[in-house]
Structures are given as C-alpha cells and as structure tokens.
Amino acid sequence: MKIKEIVFVFVLFMIFLLTGCSDQQQIYQKLIVQGIGIDKSEVGYSITIQALDFQNPVSKDEPSIKILRTSGTSLVSALENITKETSLTPIYSQNLLVIISESIAKIGTDQFIDFFIRHCETRPKVKICITKKTAFEIFNIKINNKSIKSQSIHDLIPDELNSDILHFVRDLKSKISDPYVAWIEPLGESEKSSVKLMGIGVFSENKLNLFLKDDEALGFMILKGVPKFGAYNLDIPEFDKITGTIDKSNVSTKIDLKNKKIYLNLNVDIRTFSSGEKKQLEAYFDEKLKEVIEEKFSQMVKESCYSAIKKCTATKSDTFNIGRLLKKSDTNFFKSIENNWKNEFCEFEFIVSPKVKASIIGKEAL
C-alpha cells in the first residue's frame, strides 16, 4: 500500500472517531448569551441574562428570547448559579451587551470587570452602558409584547463612541485617562416601551463620577467624533426655525505646555433644514444666510463642548485622553507630573475652535 493511501485511511479513521463523540452538547442544551445585566443585590450581585432559547422557539427558524435572573456574592458565582438552576451551559462568545446599574457602578467595577477580560469566550468589543434604573428593568422592556433585543440596544450605541469593554478597560488600567460609557434609559408610555441614548456616564478610575446629558452630552459626543446624536434647534430671525443634525465631527488637539493651554480644533459638518414659514425655497441657496447658520451653529457647538469640559474637569475626570496625548508628545515632561496628573489637568485652559460647514437640504415638516 502506498504512503498516500495509508494516510488517507488514517484520516478517515480519525474522522469516524470524532463524529462518534458521545459528550457533544446539542444547541438546545446551551444558553447563547446576548446580553448581561449587572445590578446590586443584598448578597452582592444580581445578574440578568438575555439569551436565545432554542428549546422553545418562536418558529422553526427563530429562537425565542429567554430572560433569566439570579444572584451571587460575585459575578462569577452568580453566572454559575444560572447553570445550576437551568442545567444549560452559557455560551458567551455571542454576547453583544453589558448593562450596569448606577448602584453597582458607584461601588466600583474592579470586582467584576476582570471576567470580561479573562474569560476565554468573551469578546473585547462587547458594548457596555449604564442606567439609573436597573439592568433587569431594561431587559424586561416589551415592544409589541416582545422583549427588547440586546441587538437593538447594541445598535443604539454609536460605534464611534467606543463604549465597549476594550476601551473601558484600557482607560481604567492606564491610570491616566478615565473611563466612560453610554447612558441609556427606558422611555415611552409608562417608560417601558423603548430605550433612549440619554448621554454619558463618566467614571473616576473605577467608580461612577457623574452623568452628562443635554448640552453636556452633545459637547462630549462632538469632542469624541460621534455624529447624529439627536437633532438641534436654533431660532435664526433672518431665516427661521432651523433644525440641524451633525454628520461628521473631527477633532485635532494641540497642547501648549508652557502656557498650560489645550487647543481643540473642530471640523463639524451639519445638515440643516427649516421648520418655519418665513422663507421661500429660493432662500435656501442664499450664501449669506448660510454663513449666518454656520455662525450660529458654531456658537452652539462651542458652548456645548465647554459645558462637557467644565463638568469633567471640575471632578478631575480626564475622559478626553489629554494625559495620554501629553505623554506621547512629551514623555519626559509627563513623567515629572504623572503622579499629580489629575490636579495638573484641571489647571489647563481649554480653547475650543469649531469650524462648521452647513449643508442646507430644504424645508421639511416635523
């Protein structure tokens, strides 16, 4: 028998042995985890799991959504209790989302964040967010009598915001920058029909520090290059009531160490339309009116950015990665102030210079 034939027979034999494995679990014996919620409980941690249920599918091709809740003295023990209670094996490789409650974030993330770093199945780009309610309440929201899907909440958080495990842990471990996460809340009839991106939860090291909303959140999003965070309205007497959305935001940073100044130069593209009755369609092509719109929106952008910066610097939270930029540009200088960076950071003056480019798309009814 030739060598090739021997190898072929050997491979067939091995395949036969592998396919005969008696310990292989079927998919209905597993919990395909889509979302994990972390709340505070009397014993330590209350965990909510949203998973795909293949034992009780909606149809032949669609699994149903299973919501499970358990508790434990630690995140790991709580997750282990789910297996004990259901006899199902959790699979974390398909997880999309981690929701933490305000109560657990104030205690600190050090006691549970390691699980999402060290577990072999977890992925670093899983999105993380915070709520003032509880994660359990979020996962129990019903839309058309069906549980809201983790995928829907995941898609609500802009990718550009970098509100994920990878960036959260990077900022947490750096000891220079501070972490932040997207802030979501249930909204609608009885606050139970949908979820809205409200703003940002800012941390000081591993503990929740503050929330940014409205203009503060808008400024933060602009500085992070996150477009389309809602619509913004301005009254411009020369034109009418103007509504705009941000299509693009780019930030370049320059640090003047000698004078302790941080220059933030913004290039912002906005899309605007009118919701009033004063001007006819021809006016939308008036370049002078376009300049007025750009000037007004520039002022709004500047004020929003300063609101976010003021709120963060007042609590010594460097969520804008200034320390990391400074360390990269002048390593020797940064070493001399690194141990006192959070205090030094608050003494720098921020100078925001936005350049807004407007695209006027016409008249729309709101």
Short mmCIF file of C-alpha atoms in Angstrom, two decimals:
data_model
loop_
_atom_site.label_atom_id
_atom_site.label_comp_id
_atom_site.label_asym_id
_atom_site.label_seq_id
_atom_site.Cartn_x
_atom_site.Cartn_y
_atom_site.Cartn_z
CA MET A 1 0.00 0.00 0.00
CA LYS A 2 1.34 3.42 -0.93
CA ILE A 3 2.04 6.08 1.70
CA LYS A 4 -0.73 8.37 0.34
CA GLU A 5 -3.26 5.54 0.68
CA ILE A 6 -2.16 4.82 4.25
CA VAL A 7 -2.55 8.50 5.20
CA PHE A 8 -5.99 8.63 3.58
CA VAL A 9 -7.20 5.58 5.53
CA PHE A 10 -5.82 7.04 8.77
CA VAL A 11 -7.62 10.36 8.24
CA LEU A 12 -10.92 8.56 7.55
CA PHE A 13 -10.47 6.58 10.74
CA MET A 14 -9.86 9.74 12.81
CA ILE A 15 -12.92 11.45 11.31
CA PHE A 16 -15.00 8.42 12.23
CA LEU A 17 -13.82 8.64 15.84
CA LEU A 18 -14.51 12.36 16.08
CA THR A 19 -18.05 12.10 14.77
CA GLY A 20 -18.79 9.44 17.34
CA CYS A 21 -18.15 11.72 20.33
CA SER A 22 -20.86 10.99 22.90
CA ASP A 23 -20.25 14.12 25.04
CA GLN A 24 -21.15 16.64 22.35
CA GLN A 25 -23.89 19.04 23.51
CA GLN A 26 -26.78 19.97 21.27
CA ILE A 27 -27.68 23.62 20.77
CA TYR A 28 -30.86 23.30 22.84
CA GLN A 29 -28.65 22.36 25.82
CA LYS A 30 -26.89 25.71 25.66
CA LEU A 31 -27.68 29.33 26.52
CA ILE A 32 -26.49 31.57 23.69
CA VAL A 33 -25.99 34.74 25.76
CA GLN A 34 -26.88 38.01 24.01
CA GLY A 35 -26.85 40.43 26.94
CA ILE A 36 -25.69 40.57 30.57
CA GLY A 37 -27.11 42.97 33.16
CA ILE A 38 -25.38 43.67 36.47
CA ASP A 39 -27.29 45.10 39.44
CA LYS A 40 -26.68 45.31 43.17
CA SER A 41 -28.37 42.82 45.48
CA GLU A 42 -28.39 42.07 49.20
CA VAL A 43 -25.89 39.24 48.76
CA GLY A 44 -23.70 41.11 46.28
CA TYR A 45 -24.67 40.87 42.61
CA SER A 46 -27.98 40.40 40.83
CA ILE A 47 -27.43 39.20 37.27
CA THR A 48 -29.87 39.31 34.37
CA ILE A 49 -29.11 37.22 31.30
CA GLN A 50 -30.84 37.62 27.96
CA ALA A 51 -30.25 34.53 25.84
CA LEU A 52 -31.59 32.74 22.79
CA ASP A 53 -33.97 29.91 23.74
CA PHE A 54 -33.77 27.03 21.27
CA GLN A 55 -35.88 24.74 23.45
CA ASN A 56 -38.99 26.89 22.97
CA PRO A 57 -38.55 28.59 19.57
CA VAL A 58 -40.95 31.17 18.18
CA SER A 59 -40.88 29.31 14.88
CA LYS A 60 -38.83 26.69 13.11
CA ASP A 61 -36.18 29.23 12.14
CA GLU A 62 -36.39 31.69 15.07
CA PRO A 63 -35.46 31.03 18.70
CA SER A 64 -37.35 32.84 21.42
CA ILE A 65 -35.81 35.24 23.94
CA LYS A 66 -35.19 33.90 27.45
CA ILE A 67 -34.71 36.27 30.40
CA LEU A 68 -33.00 34.74 33.44
CA ARG A 69 -32.23 36.35 36.77
CA THR A 70 -30.05 35.09 39.58
CA SER A 71 -27.72 36.41 42.27
CA GLY A 72 -24.42 35.61 43.95
CA THR A 73 -21.67 37.04 46.09
CA SER A 74 -19.64 37.66 42.92
CA LEU A 75 -20.33 37.95 39.22
CA VAL A 76 -18.79 34.54 38.56
CA SER A 77 -20.79 32.79 41.28
CA ALA A 78 -24.00 34.41 40.02
CA LEU A 79 -23.30 33.20 36.49
CA GLU A 80 -22.52 29.72 37.78
CA ASN A 81 -25.89 29.69 39.54
CA ILE A 82 -27.62 30.08 36.18
CA THR A 83 -26.17 26.75 35.06
CA LYS A 84 -27.22 25.11 38.32
CA GLU A 85 -30.76 26.43 38.02
CA THR A 86 -31.29 25.67 34.32
CA SER A 87 -28.86 22.78 33.58
CA LEU A 88 -27.92 24.77 30.48
CA THR A 89 -24.39 25.79 29.52
CA PRO A 90 -23.92 29.55 28.89
CA ILE A 91 -22.04 30.45 25.70
CA TYR A 92 -20.55 33.97 25.93
CA SER A 93 -18.92 34.23 22.51
CA GLN A 94 -22.12 35.72 21.01
CA ASN A 95 -22.67 38.28 23.77
CA LEU A 96 -23.37 41.79 22.46
CA LEU A 97 -24.02 43.91 25.51
CA VAL A 98 -23.26 44.58 29.17
CA ILE A 99 -25.59 46.87 31.14
CA ILE A 100 -24.55 48.06 34.59
CA SER A 101 -26.79 49.91 37.02
CA GLU A 102 -25.90 53.17 38.73
CA SER A 103 -25.92 51.46 42.13
CA ILE A 104 -23.28 48.90 41.16
CA ALA A 105 -21.20 51.48 39.26
CA LYS A 106 -20.92 53.66 42.37
CA ILE A 107 -19.43 50.73 44.29
CA GLY A 108 -16.85 50.17 41.54
CA THR A 109 -16.19 47.90 38.59
CA ASP A 110 -12.98 46.21 39.79
CA GLN A 111 -14.84 43.27 41.31
CA PHE A 112 -16.48 42.14 38.07
CA ILE A 113 -14.74 43.68 35.04
CA ASP A 114 -11.98 41.04 35.06
CA PHE A 115 -14.49 38.39 33.97
CA PHE A 116 -14.94 40.19 30.64
CA ILE A 117 -11.16 40.36 30.17
CA ARG A 118 -10.09 36.89 31.22
CA HIS A 119 -12.90 34.56 30.17
CA CYS A 120 -11.85 32.72 27.02
CA GLU A 121 -15.19 33.27 25.26
CA THR A 122 -15.83 36.96 25.92
CA ARG A 123 -15.04 39.50 23.20
CA PRO A 124 -13.36 42.89 23.87
CA LYS A 125 -15.73 44.83 21.56
CA VAL A 126 -18.85 43.97 23.59
CA LYS A 127 -20.63 47.26 24.19
CA ILE A 128 -21.06 48.48 27.77
CA CYS A 129 -23.59 51.02 29.06
CA ILE A 130 -25.14 52.29 32.29
CA THR A 131 -28.66 53.03 33.52
CA LYS A 132 -30.07 54.90 36.50
CA LYS A 133 -32.81 52.25 36.68
CA THR A 134 -31.74 48.60 36.81
CA ALA A 135 -30.42 46.35 34.07
CA PHE A 136 -33.29 43.98 34.90
CA GLU A 137 -35.83 46.70 34.02
CA ILE A 138 -34.12 47.41 30.70
CA PHE A 139 -34.11 43.77 29.63
CA ASN A 140 -37.79 43.43 30.59
CA ILE A 141 -38.97 46.23 28.32
CA LYS A 142 -41.64 44.97 25.93
CA ILE A 143 -42.05 46.21 22.35
CA ASN A 144 -45.19 44.86 20.69
CA ASN A 145 -45.42 42.32 23.52
CA LYS A 146 -41.93 41.03 22.78
CA SER A 147 -38.81 41.53 24.88
CA ILE A 148 -36.50 44.21 23.54
CA LYS A 149 -33.49 42.53 21.95
CA SER A 150 -29.91 43.12 23.06
CA GLN A 151 -29.11 43.72 19.40
CA SER A 152 -31.46 46.74 19.37
CA ILE A 153 -29.74 48.31 22.40
CA HIS A 154 -26.33 47.45 20.95
CA ASP A 155 -27.20 49.26 17.71
CA LEU A 156 -28.41 52.30 19.66
CA ILE A 157 -24.87 52.97 20.92
CA PRO A 158 -22.72 54.57 18.18
CA ASP A 159 -19.59 52.62 17.29
CA GLU A 160 -17.63 55.91 17.19
CA LEU A 161 -18.29 56.42 20.91
CA ASN A 162 -16.06 53.42 21.76
CA SER A 163 -18.32 52.49 24.67
CA ASP A 164 -17.06 48.93 24.83
CA ILE A 165 -15.12 46.63 27.16
CA LEU A 166 -11.85 47.15 25.27
CA HIS A 167 -11.77 50.94 25.66
CA PHE A 168 -13.27 50.90 29.14
CA VAL A 169 -10.56 48.58 30.45
CA ARG A 170 -7.82 50.44 28.56
CA ASP A 171 -8.76 53.73 30.24
CA LEU A 172 -9.28 52.02 33.58
CA LYS A 173 -5.86 50.35 33.60
CA SER A 174 -3.95 53.33 32.21
CA LYS A 175 -4.26 55.33 35.46
CA ILE A 176 -4.11 58.43 33.25
CA SER A 177 -7.40 58.64 31.39
CA ASP A 178 -10.78 57.91 32.96
CA PRO A 179 -13.39 55.52 31.53
CA TYR A 180 -16.84 56.48 30.30
CA VAL A 181 -19.85 54.55 28.98
CA ALA A 182 -23.07 55.25 27.11
CA TRP A 183 -26.02 56.13 29.35
CA ILE A 184 -29.39 54.61 28.39
CA GLU A 185 -32.84 54.77 29.94
CA PRO A 186 -36.29 53.26 29.26
CA LEU A 187 -38.66 55.78 27.69
CA GLY A 188 -42.15 55.89 26.26
CA GLU A 189 -45.54 55.07 27.71
CA SER A 190 -45.01 54.26 31.38
CA GLU A 191 -41.30 54.40 30.50
CA LYS A 192 -41.50 50.79 29.38
CA SER A 193 -41.84 50.85 25.61
CA SER A 194 -38.39 51.70 24.27
CA VAL A 195 -34.84 52.68 25.14
CA LYS A 196 -33.12 56.01 24.50
CA LEU A 197 -29.47 57.03 24.49
CA MET A 198 -29.54 59.78 27.12
CA GLY A 199 -25.88 60.74 27.32
CA ILE A 200 -22.70 59.62 29.04
CA GLY A 201 -21.74 58.09 32.38
CA VAL A 202 -18.28 59.34 33.40
CA PHE A 203 -16.06 57.40 35.80
CA SER A 204 -13.24 58.47 38.06
CA GLU A 205 -10.95 55.46 37.91
CA ASN A 206 -13.30 52.50 38.54
CA LYS A 207 -16.24 54.32 40.14
CA LEU A 208 -19.07 56.30 38.58
CA ASN A 209 -18.41 60.01 38.88
CA LEU A 210 -21.18 61.87 37.04
CA PHE A 211 -23.69 61.84 34.19
CA LEU A 212 -23.60 64.13 31.16
CA LYS A 213 -26.90 64.97 29.45
CA ASP A 214 -28.41 67.52 27.05
CA ASP A 215 -25.82 70.15 26.00
CA GLU A 216 -23.08 68.49 28.06
CA ALA A 217 -23.69 65.17 26.31
CA LEU A 218 -23.82 66.88 22.92
CA GLY A 219 -20.46 68.55 23.57
CA PHE A 220 -18.95 65.26 24.67
CA MET A 221 -20.22 63.50 21.54
CA ILE A 222 -18.80 66.21 19.30
CA LEU A 223 -15.40 66.00 21.01
CA LYS A 224 -15.46 62.21 20.58
CA GLY A 225 -16.38 62.45 16.89
CA VAL A 226 -19.84 60.92 17.33
CA PRO A 227 -22.35 62.15 14.70
CA LYS A 228 -26.15 62.21 14.72
CA PHE A 229 -26.71 62.46 18.47
CA GLY A 230 -30.24 63.78 18.07
CA ALA A 231 -31.40 66.96 16.32
CA TYR A 232 -30.66 70.52 17.45
CA ASN A 233 -32.91 73.55 17.04
CA LEU A 234 -31.99 77.21 16.68
CA ASP A 235 -34.09 80.32 16.10
CA ILE A 236 -32.46 82.50 13.45
CA PRO A 237 -34.51 85.66 12.83
CA GLU A 238 -33.01 86.20 9.38
CA PHE A 239 -34.03 82.72 8.30
CA ASP A 240 -36.49 80.87 10.52
CA LYS A 241 -36.50 77.98 12.95
CA ILE A 242 -33.58 75.82 11.94
CA THR A 243 -33.09 72.13 12.76
CA GLY A 244 -29.71 70.53 12.29
CA THR A 245 -28.02 67.16 12.66
CA ILE A 246 -24.28 66.58 12.83
CA ASP A 247 -23.00 64.38 10.02
CA LYS A 248 -19.29 64.46 10.90
CA SER A 249 -17.03 65.75 13.66
CA ASN A 250 -13.22 65.65 13.61
CA VAL A 251 -11.03 66.94 16.43
CA SER A 252 -7.34 67.85 16.39
CA THR A 253 -5.60 68.60 19.68
CA LYS A 254 -2.59 70.81 20.35
CA ILE A 255 -1.05 71.20 23.81
CA ASP A 256 0.90 74.29 24.85
CA LEU A 257 2.85 73.14 27.93
CA LYS A 258 4.48 76.48 28.63
CA ASN A 259 1.19 78.35 28.94
CA LYS A 260 -0.88 75.34 30.05
CA LYS A 261 -3.35 75.63 27.17
CA ILE A 262 -5.12 72.86 25.26
CA TYR A 263 -6.37 73.79 21.80
CA LEU A 264 -9.23 71.72 20.40
CA ASN A 265 -9.83 72.48 16.72
CA LEU A 266 -13.11 71.04 15.43
CA ASN A 267 -14.28 70.44 11.89
CA VAL A 268 -18.02 69.83 12.02
CA ASP A 269 -20.36 69.08 9.11
CA ILE A 270 -24.04 69.70 9.77
CA ARG A 271 -27.18 69.11 7.76
CA THR A 272 -29.94 71.68 8.27
CA PHE A 273 -33.47 72.41 7.22
CA SER A 274 -36.19 74.86 8.20
CA SER A 275 -39.41 74.03 10.02
CA GLY A 276 -40.93 77.51 9.79
CA GLU A 277 -42.88 79.54 7.25
CA LYS A 278 -40.93 82.78 6.76
CA LYS A 279 -38.68 81.98 3.83
CA GLN A 280 -39.36 80.56 0.43
CA LEU A 281 -37.32 77.69 -1.00
CA GLU A 282 -35.11 80.07 -3.03
CA ALA A 283 -33.71 81.48 0.22
CA TYR A 284 -32.00 78.19 0.97
CA PHE A 285 -29.42 78.98 -1.68
CA ASP A 286 -28.54 82.37 -0.20
CA GLU A 287 -24.84 82.17 0.80
CA LYS A 288 -25.17 84.98 3.35
CA LEU A 289 -27.91 83.12 5.19
CA LYS A 290 -25.77 80.01 5.05
CA GLU A 291 -22.96 81.92 6.76
CA VAL A 292 -25.37 83.03 9.49
CA ILE A 293 -26.46 79.44 10.07
CA GLU A 294 -22.85 78.26 10.30
CA GLU A 295 -22.01 81.03 12.74
CA LYS A 296 -24.98 80.24 14.99
CA PHE A 297 -24.27 76.53 15.00
CA SER A 298 -20.57 77.22 15.67
CA GLN A 299 -21.57 79.10 18.81
CA MET A 300 -23.85 76.25 19.88
CA VAL A 301 -21.06 73.70 19.30
CA LYS A 302 -18.56 75.78 21.26
CA GLU A 303 -20.91 76.25 24.23
CA SER A 304 -21.81 72.55 24.30
CA CYS A 305 -18.15 71.49 24.24
CA TYR A 306 -17.26 73.90 27.05
CA SER A 307 -20.17 72.54 29.11
CA ALA A 308 -18.82 68.99 28.80
CA ILE A 309 -15.23 70.03 29.52
CA LYS A 310 -16.21 72.11 32.54
CA LYS A 311 -18.23 69.26 34.06
CA CYS A 312 -15.43 66.72 33.62
CA THR A 313 -12.53 68.92 34.73
CA ALA A 314 -14.47 70.06 37.82
CA THR A 315 -14.46 66.46 39.00
CA LYS A 316 -10.92 65.70 37.74
CA SER A 317 -12.03 63.19 35.11
CA ASP A 318 -9.77 63.07 32.05
CA THR A 319 -12.15 61.41 29.60
CA PHE A 320 -10.65 63.29 26.64
CA ASN A 321 -7.33 61.40 26.72
CA ILE A 322 -5.33 64.59 27.28
CA GLY A 323 -2.91 62.81 29.60
CA ARG A 324 -2.25 60.08 27.06
CA LEU A 325 -1.66 62.65 24.30
CA LEU A 326 0.67 64.62 26.54
CA LYS A 327 2.60 61.50 27.49
CA LYS A 328 3.01 60.62 23.84
CA SER A 329 4.15 64.11 22.78
CA ASP A 330 6.50 64.85 25.70
CA THR A 331 7.29 61.71 27.69
CA ASN A 332 9.94 63.28 29.93
CA PHE A 333 7.72 66.19 30.96
CA PHE A 334 4.77 63.93 31.62
CA LYS A 335 6.85 61.70 33.89
CA SER A 336 7.54 64.74 36.08
CA ILE A 337 3.81 65.35 36.66
CA GLU A 338 2.34 61.88 36.17
CA ASN A 339 1.71 61.23 39.87
CA ASN A 340 -0.17 64.51 40.14
CA TRP A 341 -1.72 64.49 36.67
CA LYS A 342 -5.37 64.80 37.71
CA ASN A 343 -4.63 68.01 39.61
CA GLU A 344 -2.41 69.34 36.82
CA PHE A 345 -5.09 68.51 34.27
CA CYS A 346 -7.60 70.83 35.95
CA GLU A 347 -5.22 73.79 35.67
CA PHE A 348 -5.02 73.64 31.87
CA GLU A 349 -7.17 76.07 29.89
CA PHE A 350 -9.21 74.54 27.08
CA ILE A 351 -9.71 76.60 23.93
CA VAL A 352 -12.35 75.24 21.56
CA SER A 353 -12.34 76.47 17.96
CA PRO A 354 -15.12 74.97 15.81
CA LYS A 355 -15.33 75.31 12.06
CA VAL A 356 -18.84 74.41 10.93
CA LYS A 357 -19.79 73.57 7.37
CA ALA A 358 -23.52 73.53 6.73
CA SER A 359 -25.47 71.70 4.06
CA ILE A 360 -28.97 73.11 3.62
CA ILE A 361 -31.30 70.40 2.39
CA GLY A 362 -34.52 72.45 2.19
CA LYS A 363 -37.79 72.57 4.04
CA GLU A 364 -39.16 69.63 5.98
CA ALA A 365 -42.20 69.14 8.18
CA LEU A 366 -41.54 67.97 11.73
#
